[in-house]
Tab-separated table of C-alpha atoms and ligand atoms in Angstrom:
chain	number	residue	atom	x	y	z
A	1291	UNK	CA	-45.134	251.475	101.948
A	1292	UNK	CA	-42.334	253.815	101.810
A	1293	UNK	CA	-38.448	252.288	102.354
A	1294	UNK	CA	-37.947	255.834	103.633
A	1295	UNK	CA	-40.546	255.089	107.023
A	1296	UNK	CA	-38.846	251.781	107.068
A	1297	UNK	CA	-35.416	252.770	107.521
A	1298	UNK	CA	-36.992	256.183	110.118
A	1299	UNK	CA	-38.634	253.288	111.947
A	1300	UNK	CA	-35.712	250.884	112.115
A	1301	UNK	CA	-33.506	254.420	113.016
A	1302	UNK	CA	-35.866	254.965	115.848
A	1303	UNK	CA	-34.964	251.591	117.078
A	1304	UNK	CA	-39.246	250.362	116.350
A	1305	UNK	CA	-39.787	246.632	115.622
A	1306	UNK	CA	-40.360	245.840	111.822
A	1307	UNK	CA	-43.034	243.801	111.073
A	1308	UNK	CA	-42.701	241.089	108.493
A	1309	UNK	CA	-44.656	242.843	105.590
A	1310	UNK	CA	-41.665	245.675	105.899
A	1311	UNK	CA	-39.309	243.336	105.624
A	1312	UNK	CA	-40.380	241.491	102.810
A	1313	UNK	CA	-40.892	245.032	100.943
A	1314	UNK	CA	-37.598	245.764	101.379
A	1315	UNK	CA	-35.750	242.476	100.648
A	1316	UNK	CA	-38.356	242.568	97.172
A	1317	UNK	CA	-38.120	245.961	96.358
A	1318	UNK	CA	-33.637	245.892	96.583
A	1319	UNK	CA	-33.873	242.727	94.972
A	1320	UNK	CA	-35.616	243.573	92.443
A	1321	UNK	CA	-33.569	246.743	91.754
A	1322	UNK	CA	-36.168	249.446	92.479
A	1323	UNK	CA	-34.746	250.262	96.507
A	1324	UNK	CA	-31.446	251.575	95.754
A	1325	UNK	CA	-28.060	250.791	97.421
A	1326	UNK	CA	-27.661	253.751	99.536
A	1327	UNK	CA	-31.263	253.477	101.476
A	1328	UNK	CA	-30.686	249.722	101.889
A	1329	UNK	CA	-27.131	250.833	103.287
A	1330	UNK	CA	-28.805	253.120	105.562
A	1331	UNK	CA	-31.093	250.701	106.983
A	1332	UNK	CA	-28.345	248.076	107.618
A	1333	UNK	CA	-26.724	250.848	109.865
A	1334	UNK	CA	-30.261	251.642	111.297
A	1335	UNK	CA	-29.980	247.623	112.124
A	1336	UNK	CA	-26.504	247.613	113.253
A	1337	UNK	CA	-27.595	249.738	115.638
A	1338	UNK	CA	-30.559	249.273	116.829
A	1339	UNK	CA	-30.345	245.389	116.446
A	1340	UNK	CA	-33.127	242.991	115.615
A	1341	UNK	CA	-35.468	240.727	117.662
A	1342	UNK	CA	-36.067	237.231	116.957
A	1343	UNK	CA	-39.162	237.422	114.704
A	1344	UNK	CA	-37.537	240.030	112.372
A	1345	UNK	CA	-34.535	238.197	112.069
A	1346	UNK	CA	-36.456	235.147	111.356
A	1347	UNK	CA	-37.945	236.926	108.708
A	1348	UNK	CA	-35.325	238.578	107.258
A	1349	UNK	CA	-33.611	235.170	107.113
A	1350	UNK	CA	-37.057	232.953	105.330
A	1351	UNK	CA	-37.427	236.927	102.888
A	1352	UNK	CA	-34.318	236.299	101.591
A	1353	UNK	CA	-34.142	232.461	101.272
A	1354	UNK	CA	-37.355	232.824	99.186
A	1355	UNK	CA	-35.759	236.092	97.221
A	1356	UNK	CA	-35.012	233.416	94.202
A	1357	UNK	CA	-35.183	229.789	93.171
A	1358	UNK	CA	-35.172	227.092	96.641
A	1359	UNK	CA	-32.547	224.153	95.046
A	1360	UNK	CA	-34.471	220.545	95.042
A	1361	UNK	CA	-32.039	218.488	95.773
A	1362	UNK	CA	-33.925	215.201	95.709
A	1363	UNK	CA	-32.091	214.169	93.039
A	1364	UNK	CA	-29.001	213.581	94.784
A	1365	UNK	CA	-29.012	210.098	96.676
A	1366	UNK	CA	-28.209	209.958	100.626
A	1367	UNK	CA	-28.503	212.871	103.340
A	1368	UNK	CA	-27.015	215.786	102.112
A	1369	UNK	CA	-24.797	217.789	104.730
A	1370	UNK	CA	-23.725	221.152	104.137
A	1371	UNK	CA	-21.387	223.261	106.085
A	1372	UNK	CA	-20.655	226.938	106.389
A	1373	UNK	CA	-18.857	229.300	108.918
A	1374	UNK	CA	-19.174	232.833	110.166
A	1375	UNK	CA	-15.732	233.918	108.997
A	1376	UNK	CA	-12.189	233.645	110.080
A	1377	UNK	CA	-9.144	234.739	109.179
A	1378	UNK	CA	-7.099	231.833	107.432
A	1379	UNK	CA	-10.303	229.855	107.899
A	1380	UNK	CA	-9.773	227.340	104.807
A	1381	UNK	CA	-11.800	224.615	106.491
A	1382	UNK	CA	-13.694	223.754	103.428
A	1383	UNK	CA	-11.254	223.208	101.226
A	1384	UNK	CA	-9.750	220.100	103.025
A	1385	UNK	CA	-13.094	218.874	104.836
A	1386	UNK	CA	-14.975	218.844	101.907
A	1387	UNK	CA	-13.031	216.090	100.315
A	1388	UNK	CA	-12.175	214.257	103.366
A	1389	UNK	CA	-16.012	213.957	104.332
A	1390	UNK	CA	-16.816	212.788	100.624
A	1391	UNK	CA	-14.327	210.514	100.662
A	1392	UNK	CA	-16.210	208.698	103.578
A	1393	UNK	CA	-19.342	209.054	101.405
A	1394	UNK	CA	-21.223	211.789	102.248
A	1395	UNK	CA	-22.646	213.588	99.682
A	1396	UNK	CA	-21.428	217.285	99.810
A	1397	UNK	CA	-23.940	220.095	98.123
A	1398	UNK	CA	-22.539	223.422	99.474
A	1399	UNK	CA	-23.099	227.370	98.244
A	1400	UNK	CA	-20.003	228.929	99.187
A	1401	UNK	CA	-19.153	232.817	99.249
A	1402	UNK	CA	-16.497	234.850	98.738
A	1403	UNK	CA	-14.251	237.046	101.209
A	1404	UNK	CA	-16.373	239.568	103.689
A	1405	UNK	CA	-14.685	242.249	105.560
A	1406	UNK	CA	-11.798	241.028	106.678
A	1407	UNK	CA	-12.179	237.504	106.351
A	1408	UNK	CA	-11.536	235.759	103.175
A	1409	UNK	CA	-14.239	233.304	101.219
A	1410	UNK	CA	-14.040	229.754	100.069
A	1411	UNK	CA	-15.013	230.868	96.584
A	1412	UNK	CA	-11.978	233.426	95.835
A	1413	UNK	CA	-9.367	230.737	97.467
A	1414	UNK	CA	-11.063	227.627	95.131
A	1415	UNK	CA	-9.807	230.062	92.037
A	1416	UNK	CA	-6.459	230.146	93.272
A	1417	UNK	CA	-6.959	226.501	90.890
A	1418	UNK	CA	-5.942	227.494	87.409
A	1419	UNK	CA	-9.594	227.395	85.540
A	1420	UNK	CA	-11.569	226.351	88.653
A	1421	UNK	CA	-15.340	227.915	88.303
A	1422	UNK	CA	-17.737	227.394	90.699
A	1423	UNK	CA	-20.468	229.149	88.416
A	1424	UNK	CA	-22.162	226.089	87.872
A	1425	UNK	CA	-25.917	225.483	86.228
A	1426	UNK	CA	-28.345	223.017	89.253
A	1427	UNK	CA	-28.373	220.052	86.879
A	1428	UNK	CA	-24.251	220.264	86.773
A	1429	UNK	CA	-24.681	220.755	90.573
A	1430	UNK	CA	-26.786	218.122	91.361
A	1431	UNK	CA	-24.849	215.780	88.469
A	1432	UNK	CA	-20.892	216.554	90.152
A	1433	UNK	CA	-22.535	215.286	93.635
A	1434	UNK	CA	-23.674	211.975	92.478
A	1435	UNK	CA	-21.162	211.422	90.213
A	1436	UNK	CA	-17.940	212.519	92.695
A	1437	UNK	CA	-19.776	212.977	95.550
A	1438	UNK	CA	-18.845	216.685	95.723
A	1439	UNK	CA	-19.708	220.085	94.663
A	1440	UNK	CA	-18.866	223.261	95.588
A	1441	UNK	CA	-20.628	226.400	93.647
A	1442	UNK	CA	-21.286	230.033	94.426
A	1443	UNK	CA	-24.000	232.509	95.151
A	1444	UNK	CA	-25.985	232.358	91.838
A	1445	UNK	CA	-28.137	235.064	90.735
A	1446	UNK	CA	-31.394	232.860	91.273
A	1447	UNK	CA	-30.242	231.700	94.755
A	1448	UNK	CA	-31.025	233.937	97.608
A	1449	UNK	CA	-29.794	237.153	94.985
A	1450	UNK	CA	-31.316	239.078	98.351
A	1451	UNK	CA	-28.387	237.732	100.423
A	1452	UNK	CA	-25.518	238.020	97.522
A	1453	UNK	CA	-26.692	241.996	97.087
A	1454	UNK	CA	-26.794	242.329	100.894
A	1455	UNK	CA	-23.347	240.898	101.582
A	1456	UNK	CA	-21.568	242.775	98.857
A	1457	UNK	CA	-23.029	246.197	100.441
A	1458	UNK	CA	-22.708	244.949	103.898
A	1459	UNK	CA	-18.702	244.111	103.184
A	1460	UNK	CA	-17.936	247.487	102.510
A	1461	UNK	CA	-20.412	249.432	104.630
A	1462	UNK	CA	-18.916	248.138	108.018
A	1463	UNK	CA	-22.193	246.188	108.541
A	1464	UNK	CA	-21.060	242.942	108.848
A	1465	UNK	CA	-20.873	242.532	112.539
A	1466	UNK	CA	-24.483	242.104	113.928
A	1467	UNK	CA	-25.829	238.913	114.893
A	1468	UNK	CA	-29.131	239.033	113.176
A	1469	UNK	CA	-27.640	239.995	109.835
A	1470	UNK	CA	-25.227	237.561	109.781
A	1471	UNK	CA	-27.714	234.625	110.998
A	1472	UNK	CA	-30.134	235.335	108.025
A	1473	UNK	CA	-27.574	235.547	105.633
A	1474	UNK	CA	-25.999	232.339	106.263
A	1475	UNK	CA	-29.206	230.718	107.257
A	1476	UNK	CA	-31.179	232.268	103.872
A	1477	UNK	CA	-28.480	230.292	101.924
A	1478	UNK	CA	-28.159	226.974	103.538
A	1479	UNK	CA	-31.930	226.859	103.451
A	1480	UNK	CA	-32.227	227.251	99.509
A	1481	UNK	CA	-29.263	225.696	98.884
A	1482	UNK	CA	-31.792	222.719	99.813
A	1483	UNK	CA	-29.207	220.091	102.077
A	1484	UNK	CA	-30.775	217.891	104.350
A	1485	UNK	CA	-28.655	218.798	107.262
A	1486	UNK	CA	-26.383	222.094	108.225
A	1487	UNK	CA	-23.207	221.962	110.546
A	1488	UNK	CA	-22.333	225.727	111.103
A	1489	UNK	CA	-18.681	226.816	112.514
A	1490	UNK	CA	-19.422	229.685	114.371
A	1491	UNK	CA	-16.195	231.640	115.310
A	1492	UNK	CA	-15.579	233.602	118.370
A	1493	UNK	CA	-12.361	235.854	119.219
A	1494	UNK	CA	-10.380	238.662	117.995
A	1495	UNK	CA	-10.631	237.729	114.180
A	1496	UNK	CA	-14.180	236.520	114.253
A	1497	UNK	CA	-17.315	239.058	113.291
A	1498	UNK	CA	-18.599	237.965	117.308
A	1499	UNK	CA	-15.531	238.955	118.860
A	1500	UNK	CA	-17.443	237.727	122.533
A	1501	UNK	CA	-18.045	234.110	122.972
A	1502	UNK	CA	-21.740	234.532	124.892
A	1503	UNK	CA	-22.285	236.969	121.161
A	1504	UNK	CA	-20.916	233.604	119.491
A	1505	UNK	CA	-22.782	231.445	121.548
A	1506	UNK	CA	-25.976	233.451	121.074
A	1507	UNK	CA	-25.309	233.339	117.294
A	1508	UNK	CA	-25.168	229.608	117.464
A	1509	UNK	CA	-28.564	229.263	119.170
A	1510	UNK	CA	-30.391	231.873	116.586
A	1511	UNK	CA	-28.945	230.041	114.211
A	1512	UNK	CA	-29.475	226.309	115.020
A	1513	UNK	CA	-33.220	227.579	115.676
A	1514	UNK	CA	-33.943	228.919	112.530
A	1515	UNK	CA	-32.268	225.752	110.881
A	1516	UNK	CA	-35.170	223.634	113.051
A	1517	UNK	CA	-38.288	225.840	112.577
A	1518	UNK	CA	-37.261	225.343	108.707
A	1519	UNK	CA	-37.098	221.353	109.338
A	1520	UNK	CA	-33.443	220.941	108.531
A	1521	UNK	CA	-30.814	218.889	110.743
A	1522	UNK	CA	-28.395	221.397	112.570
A	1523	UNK	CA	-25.336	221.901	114.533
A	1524	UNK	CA	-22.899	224.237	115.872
A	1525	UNK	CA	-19.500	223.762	116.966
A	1526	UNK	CA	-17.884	227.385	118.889
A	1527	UNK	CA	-14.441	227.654	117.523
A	1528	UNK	CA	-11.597	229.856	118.832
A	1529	UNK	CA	-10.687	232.545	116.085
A	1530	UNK	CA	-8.686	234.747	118.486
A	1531	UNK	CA	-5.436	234.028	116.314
A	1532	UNK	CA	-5.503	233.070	112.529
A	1533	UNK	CA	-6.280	229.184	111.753
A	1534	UNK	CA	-3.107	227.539	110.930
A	1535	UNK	CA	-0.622	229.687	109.431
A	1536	UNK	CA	-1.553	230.565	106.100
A	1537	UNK	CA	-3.764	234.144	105.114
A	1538	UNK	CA	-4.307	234.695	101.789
A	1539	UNK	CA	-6.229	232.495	99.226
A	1540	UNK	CA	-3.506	230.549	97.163
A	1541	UNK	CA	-1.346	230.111	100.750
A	1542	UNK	CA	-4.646	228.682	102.591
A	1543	UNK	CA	-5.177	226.151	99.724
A	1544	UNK	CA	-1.749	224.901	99.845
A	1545	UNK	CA	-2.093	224.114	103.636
A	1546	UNK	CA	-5.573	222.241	102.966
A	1547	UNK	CA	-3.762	220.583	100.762
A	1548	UNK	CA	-1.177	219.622	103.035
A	1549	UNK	CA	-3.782	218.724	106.055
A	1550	UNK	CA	-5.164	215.899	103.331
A	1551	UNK	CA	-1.788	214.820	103.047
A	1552	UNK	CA	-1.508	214.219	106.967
A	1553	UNK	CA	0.829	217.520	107.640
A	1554	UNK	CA	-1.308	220.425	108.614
A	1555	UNK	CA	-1.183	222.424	111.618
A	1556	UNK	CA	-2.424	220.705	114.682
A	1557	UNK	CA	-5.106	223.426	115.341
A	1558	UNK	CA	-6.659	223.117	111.757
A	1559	UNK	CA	-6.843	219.488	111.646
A	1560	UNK	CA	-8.621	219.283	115.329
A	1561	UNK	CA	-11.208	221.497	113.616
A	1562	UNK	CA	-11.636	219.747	110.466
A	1563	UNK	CA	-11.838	216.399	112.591
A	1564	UNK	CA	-14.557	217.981	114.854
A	1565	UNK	CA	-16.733	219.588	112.283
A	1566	UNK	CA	-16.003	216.626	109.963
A	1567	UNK	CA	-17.281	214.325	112.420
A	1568	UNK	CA	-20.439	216.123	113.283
A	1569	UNK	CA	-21.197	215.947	109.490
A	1570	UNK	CA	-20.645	211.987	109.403
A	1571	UNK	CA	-22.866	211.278	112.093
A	1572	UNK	CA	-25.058	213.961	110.446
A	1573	UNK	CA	-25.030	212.222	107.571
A	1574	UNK	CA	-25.633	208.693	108.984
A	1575	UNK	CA	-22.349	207.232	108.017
A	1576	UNK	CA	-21.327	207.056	112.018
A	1577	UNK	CA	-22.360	206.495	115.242
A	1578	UNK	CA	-20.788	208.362	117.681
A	1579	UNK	CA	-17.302	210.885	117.209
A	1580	UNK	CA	-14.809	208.162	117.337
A	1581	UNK	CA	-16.127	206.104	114.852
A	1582	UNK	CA	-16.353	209.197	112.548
A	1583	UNK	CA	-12.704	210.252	113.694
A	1584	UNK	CA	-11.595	206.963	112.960
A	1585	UNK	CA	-13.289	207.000	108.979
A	1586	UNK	CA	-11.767	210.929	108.225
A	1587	UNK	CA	-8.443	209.550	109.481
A	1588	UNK	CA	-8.082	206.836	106.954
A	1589	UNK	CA	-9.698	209.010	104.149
A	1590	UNK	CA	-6.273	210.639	104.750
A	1591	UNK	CA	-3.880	207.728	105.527
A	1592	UNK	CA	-4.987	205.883	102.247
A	1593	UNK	CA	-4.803	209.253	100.072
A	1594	UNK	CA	-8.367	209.220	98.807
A	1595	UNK	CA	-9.686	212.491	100.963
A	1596	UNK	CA	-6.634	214.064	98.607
A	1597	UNK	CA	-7.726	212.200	95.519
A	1598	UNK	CA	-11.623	213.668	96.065
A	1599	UNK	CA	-10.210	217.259	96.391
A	1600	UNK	CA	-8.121	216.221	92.802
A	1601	UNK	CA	-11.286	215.061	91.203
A	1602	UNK	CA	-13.594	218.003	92.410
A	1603	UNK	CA	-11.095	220.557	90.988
A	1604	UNK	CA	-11.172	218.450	88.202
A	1605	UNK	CA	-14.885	218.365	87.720
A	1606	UNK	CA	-15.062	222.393	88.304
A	1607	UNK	CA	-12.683	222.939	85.743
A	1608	UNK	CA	-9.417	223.208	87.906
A	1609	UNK	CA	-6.354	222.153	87.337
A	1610	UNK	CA	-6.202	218.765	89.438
A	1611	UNK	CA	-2.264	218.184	88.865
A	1612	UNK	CA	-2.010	221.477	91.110
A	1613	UNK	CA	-3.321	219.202	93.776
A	1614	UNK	CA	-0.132	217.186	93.420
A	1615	UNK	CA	2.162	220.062	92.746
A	1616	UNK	CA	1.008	223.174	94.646
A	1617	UNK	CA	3.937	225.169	92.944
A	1618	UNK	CA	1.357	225.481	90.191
A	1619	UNK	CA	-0.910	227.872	92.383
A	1620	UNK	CA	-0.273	231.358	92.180
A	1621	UNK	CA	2.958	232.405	93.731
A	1622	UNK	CA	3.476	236.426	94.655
A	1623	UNK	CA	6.554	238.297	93.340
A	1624	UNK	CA	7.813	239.264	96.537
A	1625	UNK	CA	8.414	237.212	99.656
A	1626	UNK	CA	9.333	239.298	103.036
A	1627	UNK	CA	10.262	238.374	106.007
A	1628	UNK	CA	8.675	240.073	109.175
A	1629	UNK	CA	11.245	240.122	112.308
A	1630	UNK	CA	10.620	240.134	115.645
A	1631	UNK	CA	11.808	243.683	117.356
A	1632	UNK	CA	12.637	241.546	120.972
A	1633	UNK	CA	12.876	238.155	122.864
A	1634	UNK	CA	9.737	237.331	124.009
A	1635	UNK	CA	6.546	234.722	124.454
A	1636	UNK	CA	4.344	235.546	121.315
A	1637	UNK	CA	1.208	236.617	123.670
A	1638	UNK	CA	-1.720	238.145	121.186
A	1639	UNK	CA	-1.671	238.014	117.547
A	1640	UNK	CA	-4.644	240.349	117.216
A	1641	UNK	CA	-6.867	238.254	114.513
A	1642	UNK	CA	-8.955	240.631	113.064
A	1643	UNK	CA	-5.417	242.903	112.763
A	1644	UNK	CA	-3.802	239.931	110.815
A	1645	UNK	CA	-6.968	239.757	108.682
A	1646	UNK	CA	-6.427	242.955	107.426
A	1647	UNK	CA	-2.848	242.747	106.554
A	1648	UNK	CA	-3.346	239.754	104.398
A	1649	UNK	CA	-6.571	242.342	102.964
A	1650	UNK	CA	-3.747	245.245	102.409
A	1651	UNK	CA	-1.126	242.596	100.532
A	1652	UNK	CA	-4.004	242.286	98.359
A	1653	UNK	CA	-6.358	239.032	99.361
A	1654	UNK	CA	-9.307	240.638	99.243
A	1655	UNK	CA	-11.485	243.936	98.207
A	1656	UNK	CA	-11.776	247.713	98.715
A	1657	UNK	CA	-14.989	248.086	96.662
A	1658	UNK	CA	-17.420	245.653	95.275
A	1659	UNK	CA	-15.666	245.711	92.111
A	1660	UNK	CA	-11.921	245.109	93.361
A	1661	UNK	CA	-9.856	242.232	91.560
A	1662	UNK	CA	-8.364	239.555	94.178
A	1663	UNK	CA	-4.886	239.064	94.069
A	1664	UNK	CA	-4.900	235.177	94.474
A	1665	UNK	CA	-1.085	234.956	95.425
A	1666	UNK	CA	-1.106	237.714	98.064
A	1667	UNK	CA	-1.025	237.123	102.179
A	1668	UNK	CA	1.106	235.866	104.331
A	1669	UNK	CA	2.387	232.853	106.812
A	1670	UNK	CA	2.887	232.764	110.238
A	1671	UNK	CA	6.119	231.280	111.611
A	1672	UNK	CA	5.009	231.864	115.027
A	1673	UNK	CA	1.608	231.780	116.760
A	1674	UNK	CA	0.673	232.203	120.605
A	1675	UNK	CA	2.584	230.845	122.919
A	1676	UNK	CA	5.461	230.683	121.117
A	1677	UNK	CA	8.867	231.766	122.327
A	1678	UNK	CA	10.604	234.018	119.770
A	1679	UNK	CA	14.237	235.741	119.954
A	1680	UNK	CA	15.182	239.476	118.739
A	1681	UNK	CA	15.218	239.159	114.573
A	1682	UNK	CA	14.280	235.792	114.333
A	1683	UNK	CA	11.159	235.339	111.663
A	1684	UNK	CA	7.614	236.086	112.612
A	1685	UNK	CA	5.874	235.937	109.584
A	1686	UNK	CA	6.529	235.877	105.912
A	1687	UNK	CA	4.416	238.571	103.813
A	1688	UNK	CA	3.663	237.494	100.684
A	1689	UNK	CA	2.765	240.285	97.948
A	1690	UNK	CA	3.272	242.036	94.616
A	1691	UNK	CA	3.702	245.653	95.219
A	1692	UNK	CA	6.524	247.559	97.739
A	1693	UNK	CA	4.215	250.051	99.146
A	1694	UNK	CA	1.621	247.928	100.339
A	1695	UNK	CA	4.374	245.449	101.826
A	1696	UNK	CA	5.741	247.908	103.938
A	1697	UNK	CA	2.126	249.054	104.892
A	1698	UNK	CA	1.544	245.260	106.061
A	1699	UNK	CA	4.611	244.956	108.038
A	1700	UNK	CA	3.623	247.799	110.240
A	1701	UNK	CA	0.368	246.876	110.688
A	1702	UNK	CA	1.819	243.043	111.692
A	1703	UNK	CA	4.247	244.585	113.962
A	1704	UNK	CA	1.345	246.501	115.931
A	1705	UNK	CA	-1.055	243.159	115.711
A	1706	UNK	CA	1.839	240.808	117.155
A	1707	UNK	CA	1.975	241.279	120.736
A	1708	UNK	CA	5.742	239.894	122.610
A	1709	UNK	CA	5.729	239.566	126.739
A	1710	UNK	CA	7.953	237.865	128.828
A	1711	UNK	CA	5.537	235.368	130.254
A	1712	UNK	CA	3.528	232.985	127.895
A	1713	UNK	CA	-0.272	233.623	127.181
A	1714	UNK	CA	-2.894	231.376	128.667
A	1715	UNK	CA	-3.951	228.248	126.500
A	1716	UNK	CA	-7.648	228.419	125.482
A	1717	UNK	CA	-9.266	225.372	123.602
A	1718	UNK	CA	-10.312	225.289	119.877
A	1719	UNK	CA	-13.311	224.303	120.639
A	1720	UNK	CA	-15.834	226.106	122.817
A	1721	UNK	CA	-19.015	224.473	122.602
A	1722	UNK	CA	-21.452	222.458	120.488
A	1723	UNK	CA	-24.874	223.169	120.062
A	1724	UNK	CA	-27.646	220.399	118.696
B	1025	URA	N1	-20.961	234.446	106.285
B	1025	URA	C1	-22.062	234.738	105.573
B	1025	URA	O1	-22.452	234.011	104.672
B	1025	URA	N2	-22.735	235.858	105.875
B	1025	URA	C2	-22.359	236.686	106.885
B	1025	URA	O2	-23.018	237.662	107.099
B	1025	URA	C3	-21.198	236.376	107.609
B	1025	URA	C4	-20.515	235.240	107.301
């Protein structure tokens, strides 16, 4: 077999049987296919698109590229959680700790920013010393012991996946349905929990900017999650403006900290209630959605969804007393102020648009082997629907470097869209699969 009559095939727009696929995930796993043919063939698939056997494939090549995680050893039903990719999407971060606070054991492989969404893993290191390069046994020994672990893409856990999403993320081959269903799928599979609730975006910011694309992604995925014998559920979720108001990863930890303290933005918390409550009744701690409502809302009341997130950091090396004082997280040298050029009813903030500012302030990377700036991004001070008047604040762009600040406040300006007459509401939440 010859990767070269793979990727003509695939070019050709020919159906690739599973034996192709799993030469292809070995050989560039392995080393031996190199970057640019496997770059070529993600274009080829891009393109062309994939049916529902090869992406099935695809997804159970890569799961099995490295070590499947046993996680027997950890007692009750283990729920993991992932999402396509937003922009200011730090949902893990606070639902993490508020669902292991109500005593479900949380196992989840995390990964870091794609395209121009950021990555749970970068914003965890916004903690001073926080690792999440952790060994199984400390893995499976931080769940039972705080009921919480968070690590990231190991080279022995689908390594087919972590080589394919750093090419993909700077290839402009992110977008496709079947590429981002295996990858996710590939990792929640050997990252070995019981059961999976996915947050599957849809909008201007999401990678499946149409919500039947979304919708479609939800099914693939929630299929492949059942042929493989593992609980699983999507929840559609607007991401046609930025979650909450924070882009950038030290600015999106400081509002997940603030949503455990009972003061995030209404939109966030709805979405950390919903997916948080799928994962309780997931998980067998609830019945039905109030009940589990009713659990994550004390966790916050009585402070011990904030106390988890305190003694995860802890247990991955962070900082925990930057739970308590946030001023401790990386702060950027310059602060700017975006105004608004007229009066008028905030009507699109173009998601994907605000994405990449926060990217061009310095959040996330050009090439594979960018640095992160951890303090860099910005907050909203608006968001759709809002009224606004002529110089009042629209955002606040948060960076280290002039150029690049200016660069952003264009690009803001041209993603922030004024009108006279306000924008029709559309719900967070668009659908749940199961
Ligand atoms: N998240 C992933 O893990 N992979 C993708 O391809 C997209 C989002």
């Amino acid at each position: 077999m010859r990767m070269y009559d793979i990727i003509l095939k695939k070019r050709n727009g020919g159906e690739l049987t599973k034996e192709e696929i799993d030469f292809f995930v070995e050989g560039y796993t392995r080393g031996e296919i190199p970057d640019y043919q496997v770059s070529a063939l993600m274009m080829a698939v891009y393109f062309r698109k994939m049916t529902e056997a090869e992406t099935l494939a695809l997804t159970m090549a890569m799961a099995h590229s490295g070590d499947m995680l046993d996680l027997s050893a950890i007692r009750g039903i283990k729920v993991d959680k992932h999402s396509t990719g937003g922009v200011g999407d730090k949902t893990s971060i606070a639902l993490a700790p508020m669902v292991a606070a109500c005593g479900i054991p949380v196992a989840k492989m995390s990964g870091r920013g794609l395209g121009h969404t950021g990555g749970t893993i970068d914003k965890l290191e916004s903690f001073p010393g926080f690792s999440t390069e952790l060994t199984t046994r400390q893995f499976i020994d931080n769940v039972n012991r705080i009921g919480i672990a968070i690590m990231g893409q190991t080279a022995d856990l689908a390594p087919a996946d972590k080589k394919l999403y750093a090419l993909r993320d700077v290839t402009a081959t992110v977008d496709n349905l079947s590429l981002i269903a295996s990858s996710i799928m590939s990792k929640k599979l050997a990252a070995g929990a019981d059961a999976i609730v996915l947050d599957v975006k849809t909008g201007s910011g999401a990678f499946m900017k149409a919500e039947e694309d979304a919708r479609a992604l939800a099914e693939e995925m929630v299929r492949i999650g059942r042929n493989a014998g593992r609980r699983t559920i999507a929840v559609i979720s607007d991401m046609d403006q930025p979650l909450g108001f924070g882009v950038g990863n030290a600015l999106e930890v400081k509002e997940a900290i603030e949503t455990l303290k009972g003061r995030g933005p209404e939109d966030f918390t709805e979405l950390c209630m919903t997916l948080g409550s799928r994962m309780l009744i997931a998980g067998g701690k609830a019945e039905c959605v109030e009940e589990a409502a009713e659990k994550l809302e004390n966790a916050i009341r009585d402070g011990s969804a904030l106390e988890k997130l305190a003694e995860f950091v802890e247990a991955q090396g962070g900082d925990r007393t930057a739970v308590y004082q946030p001023e401790k997280l990386p702060q950027a040298s310059i602060v700017r102020t975006v105004a608004a050029p007229g009066d008028g009813y905030v009507n699109r903030l173009t998601c994907d648009e605000v994405g990449i500012c926060s990217l061009i302030l310095g959040a996330g990377r050009e090439t594979k082997e960018s640095a992160v700036d951890l303090s860099a991004g910005l907050v909203l001070r608006k968001k759709a629907g809002d009224y606004v008047k002529a110089g009042e604040p629209l955002a606040e762009l948060h960076g280290g470097d002039e150029r690049r600040l200016k660069e952003a406040e264009e690009r803001f300006l041209g993603a922030c869209v004024l009108s006279d007459n306000p924008p029709e509401k559309s719900p967070l939440i668009k659908g749940v699969i199961s």
